[in-house]
Amino acid sequence: MFTGSFSRALAAAWLAMLVLAGCSAGAPLPPPLDDAAALQRDHQAFLDAMKPRGAGGARPVVAVLASNEGTEMTDLMLPYAVLQRADVADVRIVAPRAGQVDLFPALQVDGAQDFASFDRAHPAGADYVIVPAMMSDDAPEITGWLSRQAGQGARVIGVCSGARVVGQAGLLDGRRFAGHWYDRGTLLKRHPGSTHVPHRRYVVDRGVATTTGITASVPAMLALVEAIGGREKASAVAADLGAVSWSPAHDSTPFALDNGKRIDYLLDKAAFWRGERWTVEVRDGMDDVSLALATDAWERTGRVRVEAVSPSGPVRLRSGLVLTARPAGAGDVGALRLPLSATLKPVPQLDRTLCEIAGRHGAARRDWVMLEMEYPAQQRAAACAG
């Protein structure tokens, strides 16, 4: 299991590898089309592809796939929390081994179900498998299980760089895909006949959906809630999250690195030891989505390292997900605390966090974070307004 500085070094290397591998390939993107009919068509295509397959009103089963050694925090926590909040499906975190899952860039959760026990409980397979980004995109036990689930009829949603795992499972060849902006070149090289679709937060092709970067999990999961539970249910969950829309609309053109920025980016990611040590005091019932988005954003500044502390040990978050936490100690006296508002909804909390990052580390650092999390241009412009 990865711990401490070693795990952060691996995470930094993972991010650097992705940037080197994918961000420079491919022709310039065409300009986005402001075509309401096309957006509605693509949204409806997702809804049609993701409608529940079960008869008789049985609750769908959703498996959020994880690697015990390293799974992207928001990619895992947000889909799990949103679907639990919507109460439209039975949701499980499923991993090669039962128990703990290390998240990156921070935190750790417990309670994953192992593949064998999931398969015994659900011999017909999952209805949906959600695939976050992972430290390794080609672990045979993970890609093999995912491939078998797809073969049994599960619809697959690759969130962010989870598209790389989906591809390694043989599910992107010949398909249209979205994916995080810095994966585009890698995915096109790996998967014959595949087509990158720009300017869409989520894309579906024959039962396999993919999203753009980390923050696209918000609109994609709301669209999944709509497919399973209807528009009214999705609207209620969106209001609870503070999300204005879950349209697939997206302007992909701002998300790229030129050569100079790429070198700065890689050097910055390698300097993982420079981070300030922060704590976040977690408690039962805490909002998973706000915690994940704010922690992810601060960690991606390259200047902050966040640890969860609690006087009572592990806590059960609002979704029921168990988050591990260490006891606060004397060494935490004077340590900075992750700023979280008790009144802000998750999406406005992310906007507030971006403002705070700009105030502490400058607008350029905030823009790096937004680039990594692929936060849309309209949100980028509005994040610190007022």
Short mmCIF file of N, CA and C in Angstrom, two decimals, residues 56-169:
data_model
loop_
_atom_site.label_atom_id
_atom_site.label_comp_id
_atom_site.label_asym_id
_atom_site.label_seq_id
_atom_site.Cartn_x
_atom_site.Cartn_y
_atom_site.Cartn_z
N GLY A 56 -39.63 -4.97 -14.61
CA GLY A 56 -40.35 -5.03 -13.35
C GLY A 56 -39.93 -4.03 -12.31
N GLY A 57 -39.20 -3.00 -12.71
CA GLY A 57 -38.83 -1.94 -11.78
C GLY A 57 -37.75 -2.31 -10.79
N ALA A 58 -36.99 -3.37 -11.05
CA ALA A 58 -35.90 -3.74 -10.15
C ALA A 58 -34.84 -2.63 -10.12
N ARG A 59 -34.30 -2.37 -8.94
CA ARG A 59 -33.27 -1.33 -8.83
C ARG A 59 -32.00 -1.78 -9.55
N PRO A 60 -31.45 -0.91 -10.38
CA PRO A 60 -30.20 -1.25 -11.04
C PRO A 60 -29.06 -1.39 -10.04
N VAL A 61 -28.06 -2.14 -10.42
CA VAL A 61 -26.86 -2.32 -9.62
C VAL A 61 -25.72 -1.57 -10.31
N VAL A 62 -25.08 -0.68 -9.57
CA VAL A 62 -23.97 0.11 -10.09
C VAL A 62 -22.70 -0.28 -9.36
N ALA A 63 -21.69 -0.68 -10.10
CA ALA A 63 -20.38 -0.97 -9.53
C ALA A 63 -19.44 0.19 -9.86
N VAL A 64 -18.92 0.83 -8.84
CA VAL A 64 -17.88 1.85 -9.04
C VAL A 64 -16.55 1.12 -8.89
N LEU A 65 -15.85 0.94 -9.99
CA LEU A 65 -14.64 0.14 -10.03
C LEU A 65 -13.49 0.90 -9.38
N ALA A 66 -12.62 0.17 -8.68
CA ALA A 66 -11.50 0.82 -7.99
C ALA A 66 -10.27 -0.07 -8.03
N SER A 67 -9.13 0.56 -8.00
CA SER A 67 -7.86 -0.10 -7.73
C SER A 67 -7.51 0.16 -6.28
N ASN A 68 -7.22 -0.88 -5.52
CA ASN A 68 -6.87 -0.69 -4.11
C ASN A 68 -5.64 0.18 -3.96
N GLU A 69 -4.72 0.10 -4.90
CA GLU A 69 -3.45 0.82 -4.77
C GLU A 69 -3.52 2.28 -5.16
N GLY A 70 -4.55 2.70 -5.90
CA GLY A 70 -4.60 4.10 -6.26
C GLY A 70 -5.71 4.40 -7.25
N THR A 71 -6.74 5.13 -6.80
CA THR A 71 -7.87 5.53 -7.62
C THR A 71 -8.11 7.01 -7.41
N GLU A 72 -8.43 7.73 -8.48
CA GLU A 72 -8.61 9.17 -8.37
C GLU A 72 -9.78 9.49 -7.45
N MET A 73 -9.55 10.38 -6.52
CA MET A 73 -10.47 10.64 -5.42
C MET A 73 -11.85 11.11 -5.89
N THR A 74 -11.91 12.20 -6.63
CA THR A 74 -13.21 12.72 -7.05
C THR A 74 -13.89 11.78 -8.02
N ASP A 75 -13.12 11.14 -8.91
CA ASP A 75 -13.70 10.20 -9.86
C ASP A 75 -14.45 9.07 -9.16
N LEU A 76 -13.99 8.68 -7.97
CA LEU A 76 -14.65 7.62 -7.22
C LEU A 76 -15.71 8.18 -6.28
N MET A 77 -15.34 9.17 -5.48
CA MET A 77 -16.24 9.64 -4.42
C MET A 77 -17.48 10.33 -4.97
N LEU A 78 -17.32 11.13 -6.02
CA LEU A 78 -18.46 11.89 -6.52
C LEU A 78 -19.51 10.99 -7.16
N PRO A 79 -19.17 10.08 -8.08
CA PRO A 79 -20.22 9.20 -8.62
C PRO A 79 -20.92 8.39 -7.54
N TYR A 80 -20.15 7.84 -6.60
CA TYR A 80 -20.76 7.07 -5.52
C TYR A 80 -21.74 7.93 -4.73
N ALA A 81 -21.31 9.13 -4.36
CA ALA A 81 -22.13 9.99 -3.52
C ALA A 81 -23.37 10.48 -4.26
N VAL A 82 -23.21 10.88 -5.52
CA VAL A 82 -24.36 11.40 -6.27
C VAL A 82 -25.41 10.32 -6.46
N LEU A 83 -24.99 9.12 -6.81
CA LEU A 83 -25.96 8.04 -7.03
C LEU A 83 -26.63 7.62 -5.72
N GLN A 84 -25.90 7.62 -4.62
CA GLN A 84 -26.51 7.34 -3.33
C GLN A 84 -27.51 8.44 -2.95
N ARG A 85 -27.15 9.68 -3.22
CA ARG A 85 -28.00 10.82 -2.92
C ARG A 85 -29.31 10.73 -3.72
N ALA A 86 -29.20 10.29 -4.97
CA ALA A 86 -30.38 10.17 -5.82
C ALA A 86 -31.27 9.01 -5.42
N ASP A 87 -30.66 7.97 -4.80
CA ASP A 87 -31.40 6.79 -4.35
C ASP A 87 -32.16 6.13 -5.51
N VAL A 88 -31.46 5.96 -6.64
CA VAL A 88 -32.08 5.33 -7.81
C VAL A 88 -31.46 3.97 -8.13
N ALA A 89 -30.44 3.57 -7.37
CA ALA A 89 -29.73 2.33 -7.68
C ALA A 89 -29.04 1.82 -6.43
N ASP A 90 -28.65 0.55 -6.46
CA ASP A 90 -27.80 -0.02 -5.43
C ASP A 90 -26.36 0.14 -5.89
N VAL A 91 -25.56 0.83 -5.10
CA VAL A 91 -24.22 1.24 -5.52
C VAL A 91 -23.18 0.54 -4.67
N ARG A 92 -22.18 -0.02 -5.30
CA ARG A 92 -21.09 -0.71 -4.61
C ARG A 92 -19.75 -0.21 -5.16
N ILE A 93 -18.76 -0.08 -4.29
CA ILE A 93 -17.38 0.08 -4.74
C ILE A 93 -16.80 -1.32 -4.84
N VAL A 94 -16.23 -1.65 -5.99
CA VAL A 94 -15.75 -3.00 -6.26
C VAL A 94 -14.29 -2.91 -6.69
N ALA A 95 -13.46 -3.74 -6.07
CA ALA A 95 -12.01 -3.70 -6.29
C ALA A 95 -11.46 -5.12 -6.26
N PRO A 96 -10.23 -5.31 -6.68
CA PRO A 96 -9.65 -6.66 -6.62
C PRO A 96 -9.68 -7.25 -5.21
N ARG A 97 -9.45 -6.42 -4.19
CA ARG A 97 -9.45 -6.89 -2.81
C ARG A 97 -10.48 -6.12 -2.00
N ALA A 98 -11.11 -6.79 -1.08
CA ALA A 98 -12.05 -6.13 -0.18
C ALA A 98 -11.30 -5.20 0.77
N GLY A 99 -11.98 -4.14 1.19
CA GLY A 99 -11.40 -3.28 2.22
C GLY A 99 -11.01 -1.92 1.71
N GLN A 100 -9.78 -1.52 2.00
CA GLN A 100 -9.34 -0.15 1.78
C GLN A 100 -8.98 0.13 0.33
N VAL A 101 -9.23 1.38 -0.07
CA VAL A 101 -8.82 1.88 -1.38
C VAL A 101 -8.06 3.18 -1.16
N ASP A 102 -6.80 3.21 -1.57
CA ASP A 102 -6.02 4.45 -1.52
C ASP A 102 -6.48 5.36 -2.66
N LEU A 103 -6.74 6.62 -2.32
CA LEU A 103 -7.15 7.59 -3.31
C LEU A 103 -6.01 8.56 -3.59
N PHE A 104 -5.99 9.11 -4.78
CA PHE A 104 -5.03 10.17 -5.07
C PHE A 104 -5.79 11.34 -5.68
N PRO A 105 -5.36 12.54 -5.40
CA PRO A 105 -4.12 12.91 -4.73
C PRO A 105 -4.16 12.84 -3.20
N ALA A 106 -5.28 12.43 -2.58
CA ALA A 106 -5.33 12.37 -1.11
C ALA A 106 -6.46 11.44 -0.68
N LEU A 107 -6.47 11.14 0.62
CA LEU A 107 -7.53 10.42 1.33
C LEU A 107 -7.54 8.92 1.02
N GLN A 108 -8.35 8.22 1.78
CA GLN A 108 -8.47 6.77 1.70
C GLN A 108 -9.86 6.38 2.18
N VAL A 109 -10.48 5.44 1.48
CA VAL A 109 -11.80 4.96 1.88
C VAL A 109 -11.73 3.47 2.18
N ASP A 110 -12.75 3.00 2.88
CA ASP A 110 -12.82 1.58 3.26
C ASP A 110 -14.17 1.03 2.83
N GLY A 111 -14.25 -0.29 2.76
CA GLY A 111 -15.53 -0.94 2.48
C GLY A 111 -15.71 -1.43 1.06
N ALA A 112 -14.64 -1.46 0.27
CA ALA A 112 -14.77 -2.00 -1.08
C ALA A 112 -15.13 -3.48 -1.03
N GLN A 113 -15.93 -3.91 -1.98
CA GLN A 113 -16.27 -5.32 -2.14
C GLN A 113 -15.32 -5.93 -3.16
N ASP A 114 -14.86 -7.14 -2.92
CA ASP A 114 -13.94 -7.75 -3.89
C ASP A 114 -14.72 -8.35 -5.05
N PHE A 115 -14.03 -8.57 -6.16
CA PHE A 115 -14.67 -9.05 -7.38
C PHE A 115 -15.43 -10.36 -7.16
N ALA A 116 -14.78 -11.28 -6.47
CA ALA A 116 -15.39 -12.61 -6.31
C ALA A 116 -16.71 -12.53 -5.56
N SER A 117 -16.75 -11.75 -4.47
CA SER A 117 -18.00 -11.68 -3.71
C SER A 117 -19.07 -10.91 -4.48
N PHE A 118 -18.68 -9.88 -5.23
CA PHE A 118 -19.66 -9.18 -6.06
C PHE A 118 -20.25 -10.12 -7.10
N ASP A 119 -19.40 -10.90 -7.73
CA ASP A 119 -19.88 -11.82 -8.77
C ASP A 119 -20.82 -12.87 -8.20
N ARG A 120 -20.54 -13.33 -6.99
CA ARG A 120 -21.45 -14.30 -6.36
C ARG A 120 -22.80 -13.66 -6.05
N ALA A 121 -22.77 -12.41 -5.59
CA ALA A 121 -24.01 -11.73 -5.25
C ALA A 121 -24.80 -11.30 -6.48
N HIS A 122 -24.11 -11.07 -7.59
CA HIS A 122 -24.75 -10.57 -8.80
C HIS A 122 -24.29 -11.39 -10.01
N PRO A 123 -24.73 -12.63 -10.11
CA PRO A 123 -24.25 -13.51 -11.19
C PRO A 123 -24.59 -12.99 -12.59
N ALA A 124 -25.64 -12.17 -12.71
CA ALA A 124 -25.97 -11.59 -14.01
C ALA A 124 -25.13 -10.35 -14.32
N GLY A 125 -24.32 -9.95 -13.38
CA GLY A 125 -23.45 -8.80 -13.58
C GLY A 125 -24.10 -7.49 -13.16
N ALA A 126 -23.29 -6.45 -13.14
CA ALA A 126 -23.77 -5.11 -12.83
C ALA A 126 -24.57 -4.56 -14.00
N ASP A 127 -25.47 -3.64 -13.71
CA ASP A 127 -26.16 -2.91 -14.78
C ASP A 127 -25.27 -1.80 -15.34
N TYR A 128 -24.47 -1.20 -14.46
CA TYR A 128 -23.56 -0.13 -14.86
C TYR A 128 -22.24 -0.33 -14.13
N VAL A 129 -21.14 -0.04 -14.81
CA VAL A 129 -19.83 0.00 -14.18
C VAL A 129 -19.23 1.37 -14.44
N ILE A 130 -18.93 2.09 -13.38
CA ILE A 130 -18.29 3.40 -13.48
C ILE A 130 -16.80 3.22 -13.23
N VAL A 131 -15.99 3.77 -14.12
CA VAL A 131 -14.55 3.50 -14.11
C VAL A 131 -13.78 4.81 -13.88
N PRO A 132 -13.26 5.04 -12.68
CA PRO A 132 -12.43 6.22 -12.43
C PRO A 132 -11.03 6.07 -13.02
N ALA A 133 -10.27 7.15 -12.98
CA ALA A 133 -8.84 7.07 -13.28
C ALA A 133 -8.14 6.27 -12.20
N MET A 134 -7.10 5.54 -12.61
CA MET A 134 -6.35 4.71 -11.68
C MET A 134 -4.86 4.89 -11.90
N MET A 135 -4.08 4.58 -10.85
CA MET A 135 -2.63 4.71 -10.95
C MET A 135 -2.08 3.83 -12.06
N SER A 136 -2.64 2.65 -12.21
CA SER A 136 -2.26 1.76 -13.32
C SER A 136 -3.49 1.52 -14.16
N ASP A 137 -3.38 1.77 -15.47
CA ASP A 137 -4.57 1.59 -16.31
C ASP A 137 -4.66 0.21 -16.94
N ASP A 138 -3.67 -0.66 -16.67
CA ASP A 138 -3.66 -1.96 -17.35
C ASP A 138 -3.51 -3.14 -16.40
N ALA A 139 -3.97 -3.00 -15.16
CA ALA A 139 -3.92 -4.12 -14.23
C ALA A 139 -4.82 -5.24 -14.76
N PRO A 140 -4.28 -6.43 -15.02
CA PRO A 140 -5.09 -7.47 -15.69
C PRO A 140 -6.33 -7.88 -14.92
N GLU A 141 -6.25 -7.92 -13.58
CA GLU A 141 -7.43 -8.34 -12.83
C GLU A 141 -8.56 -7.32 -12.97
N ILE A 142 -8.20 -6.05 -13.12
CA ILE A 142 -9.22 -4.99 -13.25
C ILE A 142 -9.78 -4.96 -14.67
N THR A 143 -8.91 -4.92 -15.67
CA THR A 143 -9.40 -4.85 -17.04
C THR A 143 -10.13 -6.13 -17.44
N GLY A 144 -9.69 -7.26 -16.92
CA GLY A 144 -10.38 -8.51 -17.21
C GLY A 144 -11.78 -8.54 -16.65
N TRP A 145 -11.92 -8.09 -15.38
CA TRP A 145 -13.24 -8.05 -14.76
C TRP A 145 -14.15 -7.08 -15.49
N LEU A 146 -13.63 -5.92 -15.85
CA LEU A 146 -14.43 -4.93 -16.57
C LEU A 146 -14.89 -5.49 -17.92
N SER A 147 -14.00 -6.14 -18.63
CA SER A 147 -14.36 -6.73 -19.92
C SER A 147 -15.47 -7.77 -19.77
N ARG A 148 -15.38 -8.58 -18.72
CA ARG A 148 -16.41 -9.60 -18.50
C ARG A 148 -17.76 -8.95 -18.16
N GLN A 149 -17.73 -7.89 -17.36
CA GLN A 149 -18.97 -7.21 -17.03
C GLN A 149 -19.62 -6.62 -18.28
N ALA A 150 -18.81 -6.01 -19.13
CA ALA A 150 -19.35 -5.46 -20.37
C ALA A 150 -19.93 -6.57 -21.24
N GLY A 151 -19.26 -7.72 -21.25
CA GLY A 151 -19.76 -8.86 -22.01
C GLY A 151 -21.09 -9.38 -21.51
N GLN A 152 -21.38 -9.16 -20.24
CA GLN A 152 -22.66 -9.57 -19.66
C GLN A 152 -23.75 -8.50 -19.84
N GLY A 153 -23.39 -7.39 -20.45
CA GLY A 153 -24.39 -6.37 -20.74
C GLY A 153 -24.31 -5.12 -19.91
N ALA A 154 -23.31 -4.99 -19.03
CA ALA A 154 -23.18 -3.77 -18.24
C ALA A 154 -22.87 -2.59 -19.14
N ARG A 155 -23.54 -1.47 -18.88
CA ARG A 155 -23.13 -0.22 -19.51
C ARG A 155 -21.95 0.35 -18.74
N VAL A 156 -20.99 0.89 -19.45
CA VAL A 156 -19.72 1.32 -18.86
C VAL A 156 -19.59 2.83 -19.02
N ILE A 157 -19.16 3.50 -17.93
CA ILE A 157 -18.90 4.94 -17.98
C ILE A 157 -17.49 5.18 -17.47
N GLY A 158 -16.60 5.56 -18.36
CA GLY A 158 -15.23 5.90 -18.00
C GLY A 158 -15.14 7.37 -17.66
N VAL A 159 -14.84 7.68 -16.39
CA VAL A 159 -14.78 9.06 -15.93
C VAL A 159 -13.34 9.55 -16.06
N CYS A 160 -13.16 10.69 -16.75
CA CYS A 160 -11.84 11.30 -16.87
C CYS A 160 -10.85 10.29 -17.47
N SER A 161 -9.70 10.10 -16.84
CA SER A 161 -8.70 9.15 -17.36
C SER A 161 -9.09 7.71 -17.08
N GLY A 162 -10.27 7.48 -16.51
CA GLY A 162 -10.82 6.14 -16.51
C GLY A 162 -11.01 5.61 -17.91
N ALA A 163 -11.07 6.52 -18.91
CA ALA A 163 -11.15 6.08 -20.31
C ALA A 163 -9.95 5.22 -20.68
N ARG A 164 -8.80 5.46 -20.06
CA ARG A 164 -7.63 4.64 -20.35
C ARG A 164 -7.84 3.20 -19.89
N VAL A 165 -8.46 3.03 -18.73
CA VAL A 165 -8.76 1.70 -18.22
C VAL A 165 -9.80 1.02 -19.11
N VAL A 166 -10.83 1.79 -19.50
CA VAL A 166 -11.86 1.27 -20.40
C VAL A 166 -11.22 0.78 -21.70
N GLY A 167 -10.30 1.57 -22.21
CA GLY A 167 -9.61 1.17 -23.44
C GLY A 167 -8.78 -0.08 -23.27
N GLN A 168 -8.07 -0.20 -22.16
CA GLN A 168 -7.24 -1.39 -21.92
C GLN A 168 -8.10 -2.64 -21.76
N ALA A 169 -9.38 -2.45 -21.44
CA ALA A 169 -10.31 -3.58 -21.36
C ALA A 169 -10.88 -3.95 -22.72
#
